[in-house]
């Protein structure tokens, strides 16, 4: 039996989590659930955006499912701190186009593996001699670990190629090590093709030839920028899931925030959460079920009969959730 921590958060985080819980309930899995609070409403109630109790629940679970939160002015980000607490160093962001949704190109299907703990997001900034300095921390250890995740993802997804994205012509030391670490790990995967590209060229190739990518592995800031660019390629945040994984923990969350502009209206696209659940099931080695969920989302979205407004339809969150759930169950 798996123990799952559920942290709904605020706004549409709670709404898409309801969809997720509806689906998990119908799947009749041998899972148990524990609930944690985080975010803006939690702060108003308890005085903290991420209570110790929530961290404890996440640490004691086999996987954590997180909705989305509304940021609280002057308070630390609960999701960034939870990622740190769980030491989930790899951020996985799949990018996939659907026939039923407008996108720049057809047949886009790749994965960005972003280093989640260092790079320019190490948050070491200071002032010295009238200069403002931000440290770009790159370690061999973290670079090798993230490359290994990328190759393992390539293997399990039966993809062909891993592309290392860097800027080692300018950042000779830091990205020199990132690139060297990538090729060192590549030796353990002789059947997987490799190449490396500069980040600026990659930004262009994502527009001109997005189908040429299978797995991209890159450092923190580059991964952040390229993954938003990539989500824009294929139809937006309502279809964007993500997973954060480490050696001991997995934390799964839609890419989007609490969306105050549509919160409370019952029209948030639940696919972000349903696809996130599929990623969590993959992590828990429930591969068949994960595939079934991905296929059902694809079928329903391509069918175009039941879509939320962000995808051009007029269905509600629960209508789309139930349609996808039925599609999964009928496939049995
Ligand atoms: P957002 O991601 O909440 O919304 C951006 C736009 O995308 C909005 O127009 C929203 O309606 C739309 N959208 C997002 N998810 C959707 C879905 N599932 N279905 C349909 N439309 C969807 O970003 P925004 O508005 O910049 O931030 C709102 C709040 O969320 C802020 O307090 C922000 O700090 C927080 N935030 C939290 C994140 C998290 O919990 N991981 C991530 C990003 C932002
Ligand atoms: Mg971002």
Tab-separated table of C-alpha atoms and ligand atoms in Angstrom:
chain	number	residue	atom	x	y	z
A	1	UNK	CA	0.000	0.000	0.000
A	2	UNK	CA	1.300	3.466	-0.921
A	3	UNK	CA	0.929	6.485	1.360
A	4	UNK	CA	0.160	9.644	-0.589
A	5	UNK	CA	0.381	13.149	0.883
A	6	UNK	CA	-2.244	15.514	-0.523
A	7	UNK	CA	-1.618	19.278	-0.328
A	8	UNK	CA	-4.377	21.122	-2.247
A	9	UNK	CA	-3.270	24.738	-1.501
A	10	UNK	CA	-5.335	27.693	-2.745
A	11	UNK	CA	-7.650	28.725	-5.584
A	12	UNK	CA	-7.761	26.289	-8.493
A	13	UNK	CA	-5.129	24.217	-6.676
A	14	UNK	CA	-8.037	22.967	-4.553
A	15	UNK	CA	-10.332	22.578	-7.574
A	16	UNK	CA	-7.953	20.487	-9.663
A	17	UNK	CA	-7.075	18.478	-6.542
A	18	UNK	CA	-10.787	17.606	-6.179
A	19	UNK	CA	-10.608	16.257	-9.725
A	20	UNK	CA	-7.505	14.291	-8.837
A	21	UNK	CA	-9.148	12.808	-5.760
A	22	UNK	CA	-12.258	11.898	-7.765
A	23	UNK	CA	-10.078	10.048	-10.267
A	24	UNK	CA	-7.943	8.291	-7.627
A	25	UNK	CA	-11.086	7.189	-5.805
A	26	UNK	CA	-12.587	5.642	-8.967
A	27	UNK	CA	-9.336	3.850	-9.792
A	28	UNK	CA	-9.758	1.777	-6.667
A	29	UNK	CA	-6.058	1.689	-5.794
A	30	UNK	CA	-4.595	0.391	-2.595
A	31	UNK	CA	-3.502	3.894	-1.562
A	32	UNK	CA	-3.948	5.751	1.699
A	33	UNK	CA	-4.097	9.546	1.825
A	34	UNK	CA	-2.927	12.091	4.357
A	35	UNK	CA	-3.790	15.755	4.033
A	36	UNK	CA	-1.527	18.755	4.588
A	37	UNK	CA	-2.106	22.502	4.432
A	38	UNK	CA	0.059	25.098	2.682
A	39	UNK	CA	-0.253	28.499	1.068
A	40	UNK	CA	-2.155	31.731	1.560
A	41	UNK	CA	-5.258	30.436	3.352
A	42	UNK	CA	-3.037	28.309	5.553
A	43	UNK	CA	-0.980	31.420	6.451
A	44	UNK	CA	-4.119	33.334	7.448
A	45	UNK	CA	-5.158	30.450	9.654
A	46	UNK	CA	-1.859	29.297	11.158
A	47	UNK	CA	0.645	32.138	10.609
A	48	UNK	CA	2.888	30.043	8.330
A	49	UNK	CA	2.693	29.152	4.629
A	50	UNK	CA	4.220	25.714	5.233
A	51	UNK	CA	3.530	24.168	8.673
A	52	UNK	CA	5.990	21.636	10.115
A	53	UNK	CA	3.138	19.136	10.180
A	54	UNK	CA	2.771	19.389	6.377
A	55	UNK	CA	6.506	18.791	5.875
A	56	UNK	CA	6.279	15.773	8.177
A	57	UNK	CA	3.319	14.324	6.254
A	58	UNK	CA	5.183	14.772	2.938
A	59	UNK	CA	8.388	13.206	4.325
A	60	UNK	CA	6.473	10.208	5.646
A	61	UNK	CA	4.677	9.544	2.355
A	62	UNK	CA	5.672	7.519	-0.712
A	63	UNK	CA	4.754	10.480	-2.913
A	64	UNK	CA	3.281	13.950	-2.496
A	65	UNK	CA	0.613	15.498	-4.681
A	66	UNK	CA	0.558	19.300	-4.550
A	67	UNK	CA	-2.149	21.557	-6.074
A	68	UNK	CA	-1.081	25.195	-6.282
A	69	UNK	CA	-0.802	28.089	-3.878
A	70	UNK	CA	-1.346	31.830	-3.905
A	71	UNK	CA	1.868	33.588	-2.922
A	72	UNK	CA	1.838	35.472	0.394
A	73	UNK	CA	3.644	38.837	0.401
A	74	UNK	CA	6.754	38.805	2.562
A	75	UNK	CA	6.529	35.077	3.244
A	76	UNK	CA	8.732	32.282	1.875
A	77	UNK	CA	7.393	30.214	-1.011
A	78	UNK	CA	5.964	26.978	0.440
A	79	UNK	CA	6.527	25.024	-2.779
A	80	UNK	CA	10.183	26.041	-3.135
A	81	UNK	CA	10.778	25.235	0.524
A	82	UNK	CA	8.986	21.911	0.253
A	83	UNK	CA	11.180	20.973	-2.746
A	84	UNK	CA	14.231	21.801	-0.590
A	85	UNK	CA	12.931	19.886	2.439
A	86	UNK	CA	12.366	16.790	0.298
A	87	UNK	CA	15.634	17.258	-1.647
A	88	UNK	CA	13.884	16.625	-4.938
A	89	UNK	CA	16.736	17.640	-7.237
A	90	UNK	CA	15.239	16.768	-10.627
A	91	UNK	CA	12.378	18.723	-12.125
A	92	UNK	CA	10.688	16.789	-14.939
A	93	UNK	CA	8.519	18.692	-17.396
A	94	UNK	CA	6.997	16.731	-20.258
A	95	UNK	CA	5.975	18.720	-23.333
A	96	UNK	CA	3.458	17.132	-25.656
A	97	UNK	CA	1.199	18.391	-28.437
A	98	UNK	CA	-2.373	17.138	-28.899
A	99	UNK	CA	-4.158	16.991	-32.227
A	100	UNK	CA	-7.227	18.608	-30.639
A	101	UNK	CA	-5.309	21.663	-29.392
A	102	UNK	CA	-3.732	24.415	-31.475
A	103	UNK	CA	0.048	24.317	-31.324
A	104	UNK	CA	2.976	25.683	-33.351
A	105	UNK	CA	3.946	22.262	-34.699
A	106	UNK	CA	2.547	18.738	-34.759
A	107	UNK	CA	3.971	15.653	-33.073
A	108	UNK	CA	5.873	17.414	-30.311
A	109	UNK	CA	6.755	15.008	-27.514
A	110	UNK	CA	9.817	15.635	-25.396
A	111	UNK	CA	10.876	15.977	-21.770
A	112	UNK	CA	12.863	18.706	-20.059
A	113	UNK	CA	14.955	17.505	-17.118
A	114	UNK	CA	15.893	20.570	-15.121
A	115	UNK	CA	18.373	20.641	-12.233
A	116	UNK	CA	16.301	21.881	-9.290
A	117	UNK	CA	18.792	22.772	-6.539
A	118	UNK	CA	21.697	24.911	-7.769
A	119	UNK	CA	22.854	26.975	-10.793
A	120	UNK	CA	21.833	30.621	-10.776
A	121	UNK	CA	18.921	29.786	-8.428
A	122	UNK	CA	21.199	28.985	-5.510
A	123	UNK	CA	19.949	32.285	-4.057
A	124	UNK	CA	23.447	33.417	-3.074
A	125	UNK	CA	23.398	37.116	-3.917
A	126	UNK	CA	25.376	39.950	-2.363
A	127	UNK	CA	26.781	43.417	-2.873
A	128	UNK	CA	30.526	44.078	-3.015
A	129	UNK	CA	32.364	47.242	-4.093
A	130	UNK	CA	29.192	48.662	-5.642
A	131	UNK	CA	28.641	45.466	-7.602
A	132	UNK	CA	25.653	43.182	-7.199
A	133	UNK	CA	26.751	39.601	-7.503
A	134	UNK	CA	24.779	36.367	-7.919
A	135	UNK	CA	26.703	33.117	-7.602
A	136	UNK	CA	26.142	30.434	-10.228
A	137	UNK	CA	26.904	27.270	-8.307
A	138	UNK	CA	27.509	24.118	-10.331
A	139	UNK	CA	28.833	20.931	-8.746
A	140	UNK	CA	30.065	17.762	-10.394
A	141	UNK	CA	27.879	15.750	-8.036
A	142	UNK	CA	24.594	17.501	-8.905
A	143	UNK	CA	25.481	17.603	-12.629
A	144	UNK	CA	26.168	13.869	-12.716
A	145	UNK	CA	23.001	13.128	-10.753
A	146	UNK	CA	20.784	15.167	-13.088
A	147	UNK	CA	22.395	13.580	-16.166
A	148	UNK	CA	21.714	10.157	-14.731
A	149	UNK	CA	18.044	11.053	-14.244
A	150	UNK	CA	17.890	12.219	-17.876
A	151	UNK	CA	19.362	8.953	-19.226
A	152	UNK	CA	17.104	6.845	-17.003
A	153	UNK	CA	14.086	8.817	-18.232
A	154	UNK	CA	15.223	8.271	-21.827
A	155	UNK	CA	15.463	4.544	-21.182
A	156	UNK	CA	12.114	4.189	-19.436
A	157	UNK	CA	10.328	6.343	-22.013
A	158	UNK	CA	11.975	4.370	-24.824
A	159	UNK	CA	13.291	7.538	-26.391
A	160	UNK	CA	16.431	7.747	-28.545
A	161	UNK	CA	18.433	10.780	-27.565
A	162	UNK	CA	19.496	12.992	-24.662
A	163	UNK	CA	20.541	16.579	-25.424
A	164	UNK	CA	22.672	18.495	-22.938
A	165	UNK	CA	21.929	22.230	-23.046
A	166	UNK	CA	24.543	24.669	-21.706
A	167	UNK	CA	26.572	27.755	-22.508
A	168	UNK	CA	30.083	26.436	-22.016
A	169	UNK	CA	31.614	28.720	-24.639
A	170	UNK	CA	31.055	31.616	-22.213
A	171	UNK	CA	30.563	29.951	-18.828
A	172	UNK	CA	33.674	27.857	-19.336
A	173	UNK	CA	34.136	26.573	-15.800
A	174	UNK	CA	30.590	26.030	-14.567
A	175	UNK	CA	29.064	24.771	-17.799
A	176	UNK	CA	32.358	23.067	-18.661
A	177	UNK	CA	31.734	20.826	-15.655
A	178	UNK	CA	28.036	20.423	-16.494
A	179	UNK	CA	28.888	19.227	-20.019
A	180	UNK	CA	31.782	16.982	-18.899
A	181	UNK	CA	29.555	15.362	-16.272
A	182	UNK	CA	26.906	14.695	-18.931
A	183	UNK	CA	29.373	12.882	-21.226
A	184	UNK	CA	30.838	10.959	-18.283
A	185	UNK	CA	27.399	9.568	-17.386
A	186	UNK	CA	26.599	8.993	-21.090
A	187	UNK	CA	29.318	6.295	-21.164
A	188	UNK	CA	27.055	4.151	-18.961
A	189	UNK	CA	24.309	4.334	-21.608
A	190	UNK	CA	26.040	3.373	-24.880
A	191	UNK	CA	22.748	2.685	-26.693
A	192	UNK	CA	21.381	6.175	-26.156
A	193	UNK	CA	22.297	8.908	-28.652
A	194	UNK	CA	23.716	12.132	-27.244
A	195	UNK	CA	24.408	15.651	-28.364
A	196	UNK	CA	24.944	19.015	-26.746
A	197	UNK	CA	23.729	22.449	-27.760
A	198	UNK	CA	24.167	26.021	-26.605
A	199	UNK	CA	21.116	27.365	-24.825
A	200	UNK	CA	20.570	30.274	-27.239
A	201	UNK	CA	20.535	27.965	-30.262
A	202	UNK	CA	18.226	25.600	-28.370
A	203	UNK	CA	15.735	28.445	-27.820
A	204	UNK	CA	15.560	28.800	-31.599
A	205	UNK	CA	15.468	25.072	-32.417
A	206	UNK	CA	12.515	24.675	-30.028
A	207	UNK	CA	10.554	26.886	-32.421
A	208	UNK	CA	12.013	25.737	-35.749
A	209	UNK	CA	12.392	21.989	-35.123
A	210	UNK	CA	10.730	21.010	-31.807
A	211	UNK	CA	10.278	17.428	-33.029
A	212	UNK	CA	14.059	16.931	-33.019
A	213	UNK	CA	14.145	16.742	-29.199
A	214	UNK	CA	13.599	13.676	-27.023
A	215	UNK	CA	15.113	14.486	-23.629
A	216	UNK	CA	16.732	17.818	-22.753
A	217	UNK	CA	18.913	18.015	-19.646
A	218	UNK	CA	19.952	21.415	-18.406
A	219	UNK	CA	20.757	23.618	-15.426
A	220	UNK	CA	18.203	25.435	-13.282
A	221	UNK	CA	17.678	28.826	-14.963
A	222	UNK	CA	17.977	27.511	-18.538
A	223	UNK	CA	15.473	24.783	-17.695
A	224	UNK	CA	13.050	27.273	-16.195
A	225	UNK	CA	13.103	29.479	-19.288
A	226	UNK	CA	13.085	26.689	-21.885
A	227	UNK	CA	10.228	24.828	-20.172
A	228	UNK	CA	7.948	27.880	-20.240
A	229	UNK	CA	8.870	28.458	-23.888
A	230	UNK	CA	8.052	24.809	-24.555
A	231	UNK	CA	4.686	24.911	-22.722
A	232	UNK	CA	3.814	27.829	-24.996
A	233	UNK	CA	4.517	25.592	-27.996
A	234	UNK	CA	1.774	23.122	-27.153
A	235	UNK	CA	-1.293	24.885	-25.762
A	236	UNK	CA	-0.684	26.294	-22.326
A	237	UNK	CA	-0.755	25.648	-18.603
A	238	UNK	CA	-3.972	23.623	-18.438
A	239	UNK	CA	-2.070	20.724	-20.012
A	240	UNK	CA	1.235	21.093	-18.167
A	241	UNK	CA	2.138	18.555	-15.467
A	242	UNK	CA	5.419	18.277	-13.564
A	243	UNK	CA	7.272	16.051	-11.167
A	244	UNK	CA	10.115	16.768	-8.756
A	245	UNK	CA	12.124	13.710	-7.847
A	246	UNK	CA	15.028	12.936	-5.561
A	247	UNK	CA	16.615	9.840	-4.051
A	248	UNK	CA	14.018	9.507	-1.300
A	249	UNK	CA	11.006	11.552	-2.323
A	250	UNK	CA	8.737	12.488	-5.217
A	251	UNK	CA	6.658	15.683	-5.306
A	252	UNK	CA	4.161	16.066	-8.125
A	253	UNK	CA	2.400	19.306	-9.101
A	254	UNK	CA	0.762	20.991	-12.066
A	255	UNK	CA	3.023	23.741	-13.449
A	256	UNK	CA	0.349	26.426	-12.984
A	257	UNK	CA	-0.495	28.581	-9.958
A	258	UNK	CA	-3.783	29.261	-8.140
A	259	UNK	CA	-5.279	31.249	-11.074
A	260	UNK	CA	-7.328	33.837	-9.112
A	261	UNK	CA	-8.877	35.026	-12.408
A	262	UNK	CA	-10.857	31.784	-12.787
A	263	UNK	CA	-10.863	30.383	-9.219
A	264	UNK	CA	-14.316	29.554	-7.824
A	265	UNK	CA	-15.909	29.317	-11.267
A	266	UNK	CA	-15.463	25.563	-11.663
A	267	UNK	CA	-13.837	25.922	-15.084
A	268	UNK	CA	-10.160	25.152	-14.399
A	269	UNK	CA	-8.704	22.561	-16.729
A	270	UNK	CA	-8.167	19.402	-14.620
A	271	UNK	CA	-5.830	17.816	-17.213
A	272	UNK	CA	-2.842	19.495	-15.533
A	273	UNK	CA	-3.590	17.504	-12.362
A	274	UNK	CA	-4.702	14.303	-14.095
A	275	UNK	CA	-1.461	14.222	-16.125
A	276	UNK	CA	0.449	14.996	-12.910
A	277	UNK	CA	-1.171	11.958	-11.276
A	278	UNK	CA	-0.023	9.874	-14.244
A	279	UNK	CA	3.544	11.069	-13.579
A	280	UNK	CA	3.182	10.136	-9.907
A	281	UNK	CA	1.954	6.657	-10.840
A	282	UNK	CA	4.946	6.245	-13.153
A	283	UNK	CA	7.221	7.124	-10.227
A	284	UNK	CA	5.398	4.509	-8.118
A	285	UNK	CA	6.022	1.988	-10.930
A	286	UNK	CA	2.320	1.714	-11.832
A	287	UNK	CA	3.330	2.016	-15.487
A	288	UNK	CA	0.224	0.488	-17.084
A	289	UNK	CA	-2.177	2.679	-15.212
A	290	UNK	CA	-0.101	5.768	-15.928
A	291	UNK	CA	-0.191	4.981	-19.639
A	292	UNK	CA	-3.930	4.429	-19.525
A	293	UNK	CA	-4.459	7.853	-17.949
A	294	UNK	CA	-2.236	9.580	-20.526
A	295	UNK	CA	-4.061	7.813	-23.356
A	296	UNK	CA	-7.474	8.762	-21.944
A	297	UNK	CA	-6.520	12.459	-21.689
A	298	UNK	CA	-5.267	12.324	-25.268
A	299	UNK	CA	-8.463	10.654	-26.529
A	300	UNK	CA	-10.800	13.066	-24.737
A	301	UNK	CA	-8.838	16.195	-25.671
A	302	UNK	CA	-8.545	15.148	-29.320
A	303	UNK	CA	-12.242	14.324	-29.386
A	304	UNK	CA	-12.937	18.025	-28.599
A	305	UNK	CA	-16.467	17.324	-27.288
A	306	UNK	CA	-15.752	17.994	-23.626
A	307	UNK	CA	-13.204	20.778	-23.180
A	308	UNK	CA	-12.777	23.543	-20.594
A	309	UNK	CA	-12.765	27.182	-21.817
A	310	UNK	CA	-8.949	27.440	-21.922
A	311	UNK	CA	-9.023	24.780	-24.658
A	312	UNK	CA	-11.893	26.445	-26.503
A	313	UNK	CA	-14.810	24.491	-24.989
A	314	UNK	CA	-17.497	25.325	-22.441
A	315	UNK	CA	-17.382	22.324	-20.105
A	316	UNK	CA	-16.741	22.496	-16.379
A	317	UNK	CA	-13.823	21.062	-14.427
A	318	UNK	CA	-15.932	18.155	-13.161
A	319	UNK	CA	-17.490	17.396	-16.572
A	320	UNK	CA	-14.052	17.023	-18.109
A	321	UNK	CA	-12.810	15.055	-15.072
A	322	UNK	CA	-15.706	12.592	-15.320
A	323	UNK	CA	-15.321	12.190	-19.082
A	324	UNK	CA	-11.624	11.344	-18.706
A	325	UNK	CA	-12.344	9.021	-15.760
A	326	UNK	CA	-14.994	7.151	-17.774
A	327	UNK	CA	-12.575	6.843	-20.675
A	328	UNK	CA	-9.992	5.269	-18.346
A	329	UNK	CA	-12.499	2.860	-16.813
A	330	UNK	CA	-14.025	1.850	-20.161
A	331	UNK	CA	-10.559	0.978	-21.399
A	332	UNK	CA	-10.422	-1.817	-18.789
B	1	LIG	P1	-1.305	31.006	-12.889
B	1	LIG	O1	-0.553	29.832	-13.369
B	1	LIG	O2	-2.115	30.835	-11.657
B	1	LIG	O3	-2.275	31.522	-14.071
B	1	LIG	C1	-1.787	32.026	-15.322
B	1	LIG	C2	-2.917	32.008	-16.355
B	1	LIG	O4	-3.161	30.664	-16.770
B	1	LIG	C3	-4.259	32.533	-15.810
B	1	LIG	O5	-4.918	33.253	-16.826
B	1	LIG	C4	-5.010	31.267	-15.463
B	1	LIG	O6	-6.413	31.419	-15.525
B	1	LIG	C5	-4.499	30.276	-16.520
B	1	LIG	N1	-4.506	28.885	-16.003
B	1	LIG	C6	-3.593	28.344	-15.162
B	1	LIG	N2	-3.907	27.082	-14.890
B	1	LIG	C7	-5.048	26.813	-15.555
B	1	LIG	C8	-5.891	25.671	-15.644
B	1	LIG	N3	-5.629	24.521	-15.002
B	1	LIG	N4	-6.996	25.779	-16.412
B	1	LIG	C9	-7.281	26.890	-17.082
B	1	LIG	N5	-6.524	28.011	-17.039
B	1	LIG	C10	-5.422	27.972	-16.278
B	1	LIG	O7	-0.260	32.200	-12.697
B	1	LIG	P2	-0.462	33.657	-12.059
B	1	LIG	O8	-1.817	34.181	-12.384
B	1	LIG	O9	0.729	34.389	-12.497
B	1	LIG	O10	-0.336	33.435	-10.484
B	1	LIG	C11	-1.453	33.293	-9.582
B	1	LIG	C12	-0.920	32.946	-8.197
B	1	LIG	O11	-0.326	31.639	-8.228
B	1	LIG	C13	0.165	33.879	-7.698
B	1	LIG	O12	-0.023	34.096	-6.310
B	1	LIG	C14	1.444	33.126	-7.980
B	1	LIG	O13	2.488	33.529	-7.152
B	1	LIG	C15	1.004	31.707	-7.704
B	1	LIG	N6	1.801	30.644	-8.373
B	1	LIG	C16	1.912	29.465	-7.698
B	1	LIG	C17	2.563	28.383	-8.277
B	1	LIG	C18	2.585	27.094	-7.534
B	1	LIG	O14	1.834	26.910	-6.585
B	1	LIG	N7	3.419	26.144	-7.925
B	1	LIG	C19	3.165	28.486	-9.608
B	1	LIG	C20	2.927	29.742	-10.271
B	1	LIG	C21	2.279	30.787	-9.652
B	2	LIG	MG1	9.057	29.155	-14.417
